[in-house]
Coordinates of C-alpha atoms and ligand atoms in Angstrom, one line a residue:
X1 CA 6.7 -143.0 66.8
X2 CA 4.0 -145.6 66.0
X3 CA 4.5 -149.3 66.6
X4 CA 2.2 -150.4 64.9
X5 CA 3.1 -150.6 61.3
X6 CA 5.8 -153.2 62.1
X7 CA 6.9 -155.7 59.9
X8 CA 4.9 -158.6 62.0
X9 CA 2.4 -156.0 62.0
X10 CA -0.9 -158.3 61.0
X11 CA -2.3 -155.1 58.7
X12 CA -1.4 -155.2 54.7
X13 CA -1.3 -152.3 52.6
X14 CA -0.2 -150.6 49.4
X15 CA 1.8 -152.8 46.9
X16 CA 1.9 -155.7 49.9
X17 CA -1.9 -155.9 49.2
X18 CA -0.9 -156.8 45.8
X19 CA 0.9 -159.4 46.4
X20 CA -1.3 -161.1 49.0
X21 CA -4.0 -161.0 46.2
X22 CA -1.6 -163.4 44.1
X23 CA -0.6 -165.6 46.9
X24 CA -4.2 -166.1 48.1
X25 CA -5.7 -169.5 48.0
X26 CA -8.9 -169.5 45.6
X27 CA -10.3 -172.5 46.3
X28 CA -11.1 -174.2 49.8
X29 CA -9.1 -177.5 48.9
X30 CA -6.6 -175.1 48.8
X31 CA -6.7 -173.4 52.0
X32 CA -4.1 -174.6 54.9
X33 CA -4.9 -175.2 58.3
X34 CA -8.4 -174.2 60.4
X35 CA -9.2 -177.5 59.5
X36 CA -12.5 -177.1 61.7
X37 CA -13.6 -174.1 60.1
X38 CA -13.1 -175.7 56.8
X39 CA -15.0 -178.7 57.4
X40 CA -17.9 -176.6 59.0
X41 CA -18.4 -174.3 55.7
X42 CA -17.5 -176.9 53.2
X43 CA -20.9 -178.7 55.2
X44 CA -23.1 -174.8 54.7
X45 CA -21.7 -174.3 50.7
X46 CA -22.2 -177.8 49.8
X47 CA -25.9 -178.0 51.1
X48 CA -26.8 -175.0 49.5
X49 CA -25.4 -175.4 46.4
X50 CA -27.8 -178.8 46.8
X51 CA -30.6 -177.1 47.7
X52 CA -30.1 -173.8 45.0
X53 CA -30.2 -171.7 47.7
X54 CA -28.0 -169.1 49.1
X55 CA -26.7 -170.0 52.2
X56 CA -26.9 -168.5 55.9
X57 CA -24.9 -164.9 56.7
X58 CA -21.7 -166.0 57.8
X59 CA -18.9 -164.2 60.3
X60 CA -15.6 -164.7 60.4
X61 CA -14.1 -163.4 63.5
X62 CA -10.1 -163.4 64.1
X63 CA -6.6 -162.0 64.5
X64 CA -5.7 -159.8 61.4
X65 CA -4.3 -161.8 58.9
X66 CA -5.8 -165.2 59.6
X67 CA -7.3 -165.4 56.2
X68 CA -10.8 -163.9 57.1
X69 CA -11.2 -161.9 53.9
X70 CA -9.6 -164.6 51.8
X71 CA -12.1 -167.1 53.2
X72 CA -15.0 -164.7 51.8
X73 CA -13.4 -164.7 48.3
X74 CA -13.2 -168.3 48.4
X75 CA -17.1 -168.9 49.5
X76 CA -18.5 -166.6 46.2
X77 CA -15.9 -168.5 44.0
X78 CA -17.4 -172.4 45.7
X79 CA -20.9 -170.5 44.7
X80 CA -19.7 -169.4 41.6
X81 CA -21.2 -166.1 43.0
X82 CA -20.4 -162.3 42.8
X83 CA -18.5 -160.9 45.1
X84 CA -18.8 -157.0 46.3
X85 CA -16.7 -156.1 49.4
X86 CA -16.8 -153.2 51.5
X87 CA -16.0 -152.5 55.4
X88 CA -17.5 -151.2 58.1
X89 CA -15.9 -147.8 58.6
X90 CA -17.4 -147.2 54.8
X91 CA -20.5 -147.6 55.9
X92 CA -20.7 -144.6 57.6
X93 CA -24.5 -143.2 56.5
X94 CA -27.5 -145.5 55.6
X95 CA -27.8 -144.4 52.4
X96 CA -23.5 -145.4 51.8
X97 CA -25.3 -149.5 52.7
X98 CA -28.2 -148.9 50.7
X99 CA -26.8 -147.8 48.1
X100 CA -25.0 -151.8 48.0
X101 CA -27.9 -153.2 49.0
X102 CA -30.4 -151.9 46.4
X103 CA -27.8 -153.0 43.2
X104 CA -26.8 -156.5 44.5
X105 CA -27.3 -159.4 41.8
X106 CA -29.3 -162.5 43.0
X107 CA -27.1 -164.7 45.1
X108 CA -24.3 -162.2 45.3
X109 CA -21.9 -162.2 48.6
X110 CA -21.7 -159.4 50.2
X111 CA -18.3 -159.4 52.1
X112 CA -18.1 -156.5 55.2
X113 CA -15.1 -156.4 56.7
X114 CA -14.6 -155.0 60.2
X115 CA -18.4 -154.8 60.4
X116 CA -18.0 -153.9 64.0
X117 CA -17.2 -150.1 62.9
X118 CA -20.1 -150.0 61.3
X119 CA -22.3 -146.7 62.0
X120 CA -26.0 -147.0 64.0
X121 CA -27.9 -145.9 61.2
X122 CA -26.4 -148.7 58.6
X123 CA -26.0 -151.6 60.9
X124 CA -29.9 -151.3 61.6
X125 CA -30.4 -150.9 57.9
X126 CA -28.7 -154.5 57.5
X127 CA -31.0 -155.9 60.1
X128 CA -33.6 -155.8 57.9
X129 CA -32.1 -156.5 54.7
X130 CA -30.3 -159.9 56.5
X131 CA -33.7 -161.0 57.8
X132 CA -35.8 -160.0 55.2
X133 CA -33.9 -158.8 52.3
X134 CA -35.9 -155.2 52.2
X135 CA -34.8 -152.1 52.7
X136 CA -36.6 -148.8 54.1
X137 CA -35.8 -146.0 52.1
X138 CA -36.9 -142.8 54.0
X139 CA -38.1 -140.1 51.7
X140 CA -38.6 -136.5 53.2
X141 CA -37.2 -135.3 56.5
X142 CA -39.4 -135.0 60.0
X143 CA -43.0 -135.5 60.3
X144 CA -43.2 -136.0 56.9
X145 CA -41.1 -138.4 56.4
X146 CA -42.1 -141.7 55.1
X147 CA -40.4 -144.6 54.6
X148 CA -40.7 -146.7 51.0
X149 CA -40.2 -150.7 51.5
X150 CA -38.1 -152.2 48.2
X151 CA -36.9 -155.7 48.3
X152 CA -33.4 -156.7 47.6
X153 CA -32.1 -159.7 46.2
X154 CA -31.2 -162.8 48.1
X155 CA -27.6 -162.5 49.0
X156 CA -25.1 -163.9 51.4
X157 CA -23.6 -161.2 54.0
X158 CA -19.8 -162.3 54.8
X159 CA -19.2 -160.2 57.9
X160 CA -15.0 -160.2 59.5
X161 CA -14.3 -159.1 62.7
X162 CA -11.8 -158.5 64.9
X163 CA -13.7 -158.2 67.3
X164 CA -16.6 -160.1 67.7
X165 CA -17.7 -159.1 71.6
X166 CA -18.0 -155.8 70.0
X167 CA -20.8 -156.6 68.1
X168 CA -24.4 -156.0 69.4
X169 CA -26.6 -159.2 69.7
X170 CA -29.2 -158.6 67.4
X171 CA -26.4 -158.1 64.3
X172 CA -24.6 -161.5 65.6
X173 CA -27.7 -163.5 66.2
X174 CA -28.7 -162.7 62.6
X175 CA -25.6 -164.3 61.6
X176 CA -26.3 -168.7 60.7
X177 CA -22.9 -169.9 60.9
X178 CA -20.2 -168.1 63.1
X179 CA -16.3 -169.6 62.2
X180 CA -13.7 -168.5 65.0
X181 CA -10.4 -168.6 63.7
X182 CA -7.0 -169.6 65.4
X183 CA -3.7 -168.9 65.5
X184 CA -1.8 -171.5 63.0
X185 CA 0.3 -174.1 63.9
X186 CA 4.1 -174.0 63.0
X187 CA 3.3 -177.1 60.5
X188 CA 0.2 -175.6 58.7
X189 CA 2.5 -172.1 58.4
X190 CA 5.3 -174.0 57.1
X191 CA 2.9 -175.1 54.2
X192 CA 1.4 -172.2 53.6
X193 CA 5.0 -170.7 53.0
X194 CA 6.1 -173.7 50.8
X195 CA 3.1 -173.1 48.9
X196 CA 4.1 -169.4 48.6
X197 CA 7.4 -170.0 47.7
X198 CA 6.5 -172.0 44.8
X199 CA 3.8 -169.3 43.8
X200 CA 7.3 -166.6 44.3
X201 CA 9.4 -168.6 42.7
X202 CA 12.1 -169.3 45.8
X203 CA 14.0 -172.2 46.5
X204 CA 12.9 -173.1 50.0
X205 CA 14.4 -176.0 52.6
X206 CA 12.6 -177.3 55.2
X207 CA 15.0 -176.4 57.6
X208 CA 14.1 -172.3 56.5
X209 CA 10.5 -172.9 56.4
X210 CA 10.7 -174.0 60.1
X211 CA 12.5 -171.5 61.1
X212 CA 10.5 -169.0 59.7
X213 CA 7.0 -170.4 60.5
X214 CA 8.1 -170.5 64.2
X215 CA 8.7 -167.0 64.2
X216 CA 5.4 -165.8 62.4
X217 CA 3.0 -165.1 65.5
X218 CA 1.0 -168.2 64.0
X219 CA -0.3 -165.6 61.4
X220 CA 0.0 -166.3 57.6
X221 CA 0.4 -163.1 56.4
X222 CA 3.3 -162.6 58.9
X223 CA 4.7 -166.1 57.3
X224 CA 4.2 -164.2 54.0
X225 CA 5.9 -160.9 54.8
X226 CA 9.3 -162.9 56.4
X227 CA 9.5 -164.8 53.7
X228 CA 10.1 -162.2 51.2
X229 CA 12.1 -160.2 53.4
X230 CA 14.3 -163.6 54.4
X231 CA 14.7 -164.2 50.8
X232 CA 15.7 -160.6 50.2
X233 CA 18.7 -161.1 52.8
X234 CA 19.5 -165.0 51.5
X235 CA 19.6 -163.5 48.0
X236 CA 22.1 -160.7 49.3
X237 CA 24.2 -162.6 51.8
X238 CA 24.4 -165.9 51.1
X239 CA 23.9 -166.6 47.2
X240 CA 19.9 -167.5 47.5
X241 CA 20.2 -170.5 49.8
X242 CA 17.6 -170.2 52.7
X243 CA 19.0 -172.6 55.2
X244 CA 18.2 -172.3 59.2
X245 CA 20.9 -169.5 59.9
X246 CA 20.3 -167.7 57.0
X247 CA 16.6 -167.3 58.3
X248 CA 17.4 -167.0 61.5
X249 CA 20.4 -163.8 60.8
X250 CA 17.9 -162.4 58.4
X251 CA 14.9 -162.1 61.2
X252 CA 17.0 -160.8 64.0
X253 CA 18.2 -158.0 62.0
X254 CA 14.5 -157.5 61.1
X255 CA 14.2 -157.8 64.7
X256 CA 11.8 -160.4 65.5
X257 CA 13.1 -162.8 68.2
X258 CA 13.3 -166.1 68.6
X259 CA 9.4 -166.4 69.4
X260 CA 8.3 -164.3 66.7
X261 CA 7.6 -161.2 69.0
X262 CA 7.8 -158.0 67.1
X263 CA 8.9 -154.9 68.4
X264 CA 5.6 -153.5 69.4
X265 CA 4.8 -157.1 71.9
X266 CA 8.5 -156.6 73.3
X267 CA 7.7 -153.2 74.0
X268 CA 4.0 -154.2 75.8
X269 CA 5.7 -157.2 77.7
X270 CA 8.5 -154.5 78.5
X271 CA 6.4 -151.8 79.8
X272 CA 4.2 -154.3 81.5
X273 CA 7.4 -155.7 83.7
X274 CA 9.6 -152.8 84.3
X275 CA 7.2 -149.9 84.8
X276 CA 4.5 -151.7 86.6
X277 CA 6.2 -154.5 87.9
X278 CA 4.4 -157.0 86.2
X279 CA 1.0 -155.8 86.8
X280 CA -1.7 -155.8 87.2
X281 CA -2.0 -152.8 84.6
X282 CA -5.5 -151.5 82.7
X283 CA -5.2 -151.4 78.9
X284 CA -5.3 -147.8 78.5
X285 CA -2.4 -147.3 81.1
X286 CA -0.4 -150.2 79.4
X287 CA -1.0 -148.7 75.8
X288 CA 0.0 -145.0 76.5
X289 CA 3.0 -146.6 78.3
X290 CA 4.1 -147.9 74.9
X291 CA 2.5 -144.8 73.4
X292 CA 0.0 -146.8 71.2
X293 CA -4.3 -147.0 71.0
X294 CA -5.7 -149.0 73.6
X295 CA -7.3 -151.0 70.7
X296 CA -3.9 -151.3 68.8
X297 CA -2.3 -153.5 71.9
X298 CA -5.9 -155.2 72.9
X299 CA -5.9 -156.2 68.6
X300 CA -3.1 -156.9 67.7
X301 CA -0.5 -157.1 70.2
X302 CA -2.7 -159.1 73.4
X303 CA -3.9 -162.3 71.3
X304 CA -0.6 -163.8 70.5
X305 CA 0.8 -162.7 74.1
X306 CA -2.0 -164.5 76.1
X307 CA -1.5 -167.5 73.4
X308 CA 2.2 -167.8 73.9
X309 CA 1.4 -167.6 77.8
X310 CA 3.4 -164.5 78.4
X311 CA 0.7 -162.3 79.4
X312 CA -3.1 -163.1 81.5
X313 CA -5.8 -160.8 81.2
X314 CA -7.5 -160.5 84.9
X315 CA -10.6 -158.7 85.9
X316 CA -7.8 -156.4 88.0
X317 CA -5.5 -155.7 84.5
X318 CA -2.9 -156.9 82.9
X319 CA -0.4 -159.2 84.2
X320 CA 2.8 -160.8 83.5
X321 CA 3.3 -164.5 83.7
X322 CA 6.4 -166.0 84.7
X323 CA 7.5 -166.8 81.1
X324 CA 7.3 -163.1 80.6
X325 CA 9.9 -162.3 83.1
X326 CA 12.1 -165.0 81.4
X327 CA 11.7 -163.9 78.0
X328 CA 12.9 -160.8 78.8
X329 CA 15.8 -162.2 81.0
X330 CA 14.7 -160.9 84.3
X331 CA 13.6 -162.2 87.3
X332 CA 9.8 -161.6 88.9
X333 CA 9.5 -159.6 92.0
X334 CA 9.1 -162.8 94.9
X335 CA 5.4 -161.5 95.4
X336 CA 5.2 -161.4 91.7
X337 CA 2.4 -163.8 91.5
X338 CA 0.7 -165.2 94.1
X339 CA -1.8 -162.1 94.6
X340 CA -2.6 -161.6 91.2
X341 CA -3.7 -164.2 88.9
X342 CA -5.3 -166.2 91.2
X343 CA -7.4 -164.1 93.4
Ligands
ATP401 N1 -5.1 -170.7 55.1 C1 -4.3 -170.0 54.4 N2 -3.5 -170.6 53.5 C2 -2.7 -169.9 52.7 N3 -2.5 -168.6 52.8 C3 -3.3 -167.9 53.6 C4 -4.2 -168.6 54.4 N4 -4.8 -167.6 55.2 C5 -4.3 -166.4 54.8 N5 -3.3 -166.6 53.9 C6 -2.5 -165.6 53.3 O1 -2.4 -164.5 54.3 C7 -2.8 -163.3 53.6 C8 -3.7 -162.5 54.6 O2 -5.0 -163.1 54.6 P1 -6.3 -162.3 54.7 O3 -6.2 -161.0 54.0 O4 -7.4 -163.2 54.2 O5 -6.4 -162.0 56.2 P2 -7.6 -161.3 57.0 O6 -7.9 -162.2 58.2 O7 -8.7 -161.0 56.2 O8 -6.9 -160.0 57.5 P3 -7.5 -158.6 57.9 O9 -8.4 -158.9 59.1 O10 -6.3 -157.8 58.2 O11 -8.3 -158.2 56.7 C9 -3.4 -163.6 52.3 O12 -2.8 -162.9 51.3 C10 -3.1 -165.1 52.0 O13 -2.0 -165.1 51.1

């Protein structure tokens, strides 16, 4: 059974996907938290809205569910720009990318999201069309073949990843202005889910919000998805009222604990302490322990875990920290530590 469609699982689909779209912030003002990141592309939009130009690529790299694709909607709506989006395991021939390139408007953005699956052919397409908007369009096959320059219109590329180490240097360095999101804090989440109550329509205390920002993996989307459910149990159980117990019964029987770890980080801090002893453990031994992909526990489950201080990634592996062993109410081996981390 796969962990990895939880639900604290960072990934949105099917009707969910619907409602995100109507809780997303349009507008920058509007956007909570990564107060750094905001400041730095309200600076880029700003200037080249002054200078009627389009501004430099941007990437967004992050956590699933940070807000990476709703930051691209909100930069073509600041430019009162078009706005095509895409992602990078679409973009699987160059002729899928050109196809984009060659109909983009003037000043359009161009929004790729986990540009880092991108196939060979199309990411050195986009080399060329982000440096020099131009495209080479190879006509014939073999020796014959020739390659027909046509220039494309100015546009802004929006790239998200994931991932960003994965991305090869020249396709980063192309890129102006790089924003690294966070994890949110539990005061930013608890407005982002006042905000979305409002926008649902639920009556929401303080107290609730607290409880339920605390227990979100500093992820909005997360905050999103427990709020509905939460409001689905207060509605049930306890005539509508969201107080601190009511969230707090509602997201144990959804089974996320006390520190917002879902089922699938249990299962990797579980693993990691009672079959290898705390480590140190390589990824791919770790993930078919909890019988996930090696990129499923490095994405989404690792992040969080290494922020919360439950889990240090070593150049040996994997390894438990003492909060791990607490979490889970054991107790480290007595040579638990002192070899690992800090060798
Ligand atoms: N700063 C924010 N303020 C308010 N809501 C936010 C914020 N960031 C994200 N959200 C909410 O979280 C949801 C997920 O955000 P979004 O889809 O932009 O994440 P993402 O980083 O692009 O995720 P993925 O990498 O999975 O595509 C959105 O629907 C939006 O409602």
């Amino acid at each position: 059974m796969s962990l990895e469609r939880d639900l604290v699982s960072p990934d949105a689909e099917g009707e969910e996907s619907q409602i995100e779209a109507a809780l997303r912030p349009k507008r920058l003002g509007e956007f909570i938290g990564q107060a750094r990141v905001r400041e730095q592309l309200s600076l880029v939009l700003e200037s080249a809205l002054r200078r009627g130009r389009s501004p430099d690529h941007m990437l967004m790299s992050g956590s699933p569910g940070l807000g990476k694709t709703t930051l691209a909607m909100i930069i073509a709506a600041e430019l009162s720009a078009p706005l095509r989006i895409t992602s990078g395991p679409a973009l699987e021939r160059a002729g899928d990318l050109a196809a984009i390139l060659s109909t983009l408007a003037e000043g359009e953005v161009l929004f790729i999201d986990e540009i880092h699956r991108m196939a060979r052919p199309a990411e050195e397409m986009l080399y060329l069309a982000m440096e020099d908007f131009r495209v080479d369009i190879v006509v014939g096959k073999g020796p014959g073949a020739t390659a027909i320059p046509l220039d494309i219109a100015t546009f802004t590329l929006v790239g998200a990843t994931t991932r960003a180490g994965l991305l090869p240097a020249p396709l980063r360095d192309r890129f102006g202005f790089t924003a690294h999101m966070d994890f949110y804090q539990v005061e930013e989440l608890e407005q982002v889910l006042h905000r979305s109550a409002r926008l649902l329509g639920v009556t929401l205390p303080g107290e609730g919000a607290h409880e339920i920002a605390r227990r979100s993996r500093g992820t909005p989307r997360i905050a999103n998805r427990l709020l509905r459910r939460v409001r689905d149990f207060a509605d049930v159980r306890a005539g509508g009222v969201i107080d601190r117990d009511i969230a707090s019964a509602a997201l144990n029987l959804y089974e996320v604990d006390a520190e917002g770890l879902d089922r699938l980080d249990r299962a990797v801090l579980d693993a990691l302490l009672r079959k290898f002893g705390g480590g140190p453990v390589g990824l791919s031994t770790l993930a078919v322990a909890v019988g996930e992909e090696p990129e499923t526990v490095e994405v989404v489950a690792e992040p969080f875990l290494v922020r919360q201080g439950l889990l240090a990634r070593t150049p040996r592996g994997r390894v438990a920290t003492a909060a791990a062993w607490h979490h889970l109410g054991m107790t480290p081996p007595p040579d638990a530590f002192g070899a690992t981390l800090f060798d």
